[in-house]
Short mmCIF file of C-alpha atoms and ligand atoms in Angstrom, two decimals:
data_model
loop_
_atom_site.label_atom_id
_atom_site.label_comp_id
_atom_site.label_asym_id
_atom_site.label_seq_id
_atom_site.Cartn_x
_atom_site.Cartn_y
_atom_site.Cartn_z
CA MET A 1 63.48 26.59 -78.48
CA THR A 2 64.53 23.19 -79.39
CA VAL A 3 65.53 21.74 -82.48
CA GLN A 4 62.73 20.15 -83.14
CA GLY A 5 60.88 23.53 -82.88
CA LEU A 6 63.65 25.42 -84.70
CA GLY A 7 63.28 22.55 -87.27
CA LYS A 8 59.43 23.13 -87.40
CA GLU A 9 59.91 27.08 -87.39
CA ILE A 10 62.05 26.92 -90.41
CA GLY A 11 59.87 24.25 -92.19
CA ILE A 12 57.20 26.97 -92.12
CA MET A 13 59.64 29.57 -93.00
CA ASP A 14 60.51 27.79 -95.97
CA ARG A 15 56.93 26.90 -97.19
CA ARG A 16 56.24 31.07 -96.86
CA GLN A 17 58.84 31.78 -98.59
CA ILE A 18 57.73 29.23 -101.03
CA LEU A 19 54.52 30.63 -101.42
CA THR A 20 55.80 33.86 -101.56
CA ALA A 21 58.19 33.28 -104.24
CA GLY A 22 55.00 31.59 -106.40
CA VAL A 23 52.80 34.46 -105.56
CA SER A 24 55.75 36.98 -106.81
CA ALA A 25 56.41 35.01 -109.94
CA LEU A 26 52.73 34.98 -111.03
CA GLY A 27 52.32 38.81 -109.48
CA ILE A 28 55.59 39.49 -112.02
CA LEU A 29 53.90 37.43 -114.77
CA THR A 30 50.61 39.07 -114.53
CA PHE A 31 52.43 42.69 -114.69
CA LEU A 32 54.38 41.78 -117.65
CA ARG A 33 50.76 40.50 -119.49
CA ALA A 34 48.95 43.82 -118.27
CA THR A 35 51.97 45.85 -119.50
CA GLU A 36 52.42 44.30 -122.62
CA GLY A 37 48.82 44.96 -123.46
CA ALA A 38 48.97 48.49 -122.13
CA LEU A 39 51.92 48.96 -124.29
CA ALA A 40 49.89 47.18 -127.45
CA GLY A 41 47.29 49.35 -127.04
CA THR A 42 48.79 52.77 -125.60
CA PHE A 43 50.30 55.09 -128.20
CA ALA A 44 50.62 58.72 -128.03
CA VAL A 45 48.89 58.84 -131.35
CA VAL A 46 45.42 57.20 -131.46
CA LYS A 47 43.13 57.24 -134.54
CA SER A 48 40.12 54.79 -135.37
CA GLU A 49 40.42 52.27 -138.31
CA ALA A 50 38.64 54.81 -140.67
CA ALA A 51 40.55 57.62 -139.93
CA TRP A 52 43.59 55.63 -140.47
CA ARG A 53 42.44 54.51 -143.63
CA SER A 54 41.46 57.56 -144.59
CA ARG A 55 45.28 59.00 -143.88
CA LEU A 56 47.21 56.46 -145.15
CA GLY A 57 45.22 55.27 -148.22
CA SER A 58 44.91 51.00 -148.99
CA ALA A 59 48.24 50.38 -149.66
CA GLY A 60 49.68 52.09 -146.43
CA TYR A 61 46.80 50.83 -144.08
CA ALA A 62 47.68 47.75 -145.31
CA VAL A 63 51.24 47.53 -144.24
CA LEU A 64 51.25 50.16 -140.98
CA ARG A 65 47.67 48.96 -139.31
CA GLN A 66 47.91 45.43 -140.60
CA HIS A 67 50.86 44.41 -140.68
CA GLY A 68 51.65 43.58 -144.14
CA THR A 69 54.51 43.84 -146.70
CA GLU A 70 54.82 45.58 -149.53
CA ARG A 71 56.23 44.38 -152.57
CA ALA A 72 59.79 44.34 -152.80
CA GLY A 73 61.21 46.99 -155.08
CA SER A 74 58.11 48.45 -155.38
CA SER A 75 58.91 51.84 -152.96
CA PRO A 76 60.28 55.04 -154.52
CA LEU A 77 62.37 55.30 -151.38
CA ASN A 78 64.34 52.65 -152.34
CA ALA A 79 66.50 55.24 -154.56
CA GLU A 80 66.24 57.73 -152.09
CA LYS A 81 69.78 59.33 -152.02
CA ARG A 82 69.16 62.57 -150.92
CA ALA A 83 70.40 63.74 -147.41
CA GLY A 84 67.08 64.24 -144.95
CA ARG A 85 65.12 61.98 -142.89
CA PHE A 86 62.35 59.23 -143.02
CA VAL A 87 59.58 59.87 -141.23
CA CYS A 88 56.48 58.00 -140.33
CA ALA A 89 53.77 57.92 -142.54
CA GLY A 90 51.20 57.41 -140.06
CA CYS A 91 52.45 59.97 -137.56
CA ASP A 92 55.36 62.14 -138.91
CA GLN A 93 57.52 60.97 -136.06
CA PRO A 94 61.18 61.12 -137.58
CA LEU A 95 62.23 57.20 -137.34
CA PHE A 96 65.45 57.13 -139.70
CA ALA A 97 68.26 59.85 -140.98
CA SER A 98 69.38 59.51 -144.34
CA SER A 99 72.84 58.74 -143.13
CA ALA A 100 71.41 55.62 -141.29
CA LYS A 101 70.36 54.52 -144.76
CA PHE A 102 72.17 51.43 -146.94
CA GLU A 103 71.49 49.24 -150.01
CA SER A 104 70.68 46.19 -149.00
CA GLY A 105 69.94 44.84 -152.41
CA THR A 106 66.57 43.50 -150.84
CA GLY A 107 64.40 45.68 -152.72
CA TRP A 108 62.82 47.49 -149.48
CA PRO A 109 64.64 50.67 -147.39
CA SER A 110 66.84 49.43 -145.23
CA PHE A 111 68.93 51.06 -142.35
CA ILE A 112 71.70 50.32 -139.88
CA THR A 113 69.89 52.06 -137.13
CA PRO A 114 66.72 54.10 -136.04
CA LEU A 115 67.02 58.04 -134.23
CA PRO A 116 66.91 57.40 -130.90
CA GLY A 117 63.62 56.29 -129.17
CA ALA A 118 61.69 56.29 -132.43
CA VAL A 119 61.07 52.56 -132.59
CA GLY A 120 59.77 49.82 -130.55
CA THR A 121 59.93 46.12 -131.43
CA THR A 122 58.26 43.25 -130.66
CA THR A 123 58.56 39.10 -131.54
CA ASP A 124 56.96 38.30 -134.60
CA SER A 125 56.08 34.49 -134.76
CA SER A 126 54.06 34.85 -137.68
CA LEU A 127 54.55 32.72 -141.09
CA GLY A 128 56.57 29.78 -138.78
CA MET A 129 59.55 32.33 -138.14
CA SER A 130 60.52 33.81 -135.28
CA ARG A 131 61.83 37.36 -136.11
CA THR A 132 61.45 41.26 -134.63
CA GLU A 133 59.06 43.06 -135.68
CA VAL A 134 59.58 47.21 -135.89
CA HIS A 135 56.81 49.75 -135.07
CA CYS A 136 56.85 53.30 -134.56
CA ARG A 137 57.16 54.26 -130.54
CA ARG A 138 54.43 57.09 -131.14
CA CYS A 139 51.69 55.18 -133.20
CA GLY A 140 52.27 51.97 -133.13
CA GLY A 141 52.28 51.63 -136.85
CA HIS A 142 54.00 48.67 -138.49
CA LEU A 143 57.34 49.72 -140.16
CA GLY A 144 58.78 46.34 -140.97
CA HIS A 145 61.39 43.83 -139.22
CA VAL A 146 64.95 44.27 -138.02
CA PHE A 147 67.82 41.46 -138.82
CA ALA A 148 71.24 40.73 -137.29
CA ASP A 149 72.80 41.11 -140.81
CA GLY A 150 73.18 44.23 -141.72
CA PRO A 151 76.62 45.96 -142.59
CA ALA A 152 79.40 47.54 -139.41
CA PRO A 153 79.40 49.53 -137.09
CA THR A 154 75.74 47.94 -135.82
CA GLY A 155 75.81 44.73 -137.95
CA LEU A 156 71.75 45.46 -137.99
CA ARG A 157 69.30 46.00 -141.23
CA TYR A 158 66.17 47.53 -140.49
CA CYS A 159 64.22 46.19 -143.42
CA MET A 160 61.52 48.64 -143.39
CA ASN A 161 58.39 49.35 -146.09
CA GLY A 162 59.06 52.41 -148.10
CA VAL A 163 55.21 53.09 -147.90
CA ALA A 164 55.29 53.36 -144.17
CA LEU A 165 57.61 56.03 -144.60
CA ARG A 166 57.64 59.72 -145.75
CA PHE A 167 61.16 61.42 -146.57
CA GLU A 168 61.88 64.69 -145.86
CA PRO A 169 64.81 66.50 -147.76
CA ALA A 170 67.28 68.06 -145.20
ZN1 ZN B 201 53.89 56.89 -136.42
#
């Protein structure tokens, strides 16, 4: 092969590589979007909106299914100090151990960590802020947000709506 021919060959390969890379990036983006869509819409527990309203009541429905926030200090779970666990009000999945609860002074039940695999997170860009939204991994119900201003050892503050939780004493 001549030098010129080699150059042309390399040129073709470069264009192919660029094309392949372009297709791959597009493919990955498409895959990610499809995956996000699937994750957003697919949970182990799925109910109709009417069934959720019936189970949760208006206050629970507004938080868990409509990303609402309860009034600070309104949940009796703020003062819950017994040993036990906090489960999802939507599907009963255990979410937080009582040992992970701490008094944040915010008026919302706060935890330093969830139980392993119990919650998922998404980026919430509403209200002109970028926050990390926390939801139940099993039913997708909105629980609250997680902030990086919590106490040791995690440094995290899972700021939860009490109405999204139910306490089960040990
Ligand atoms: Zn749930």
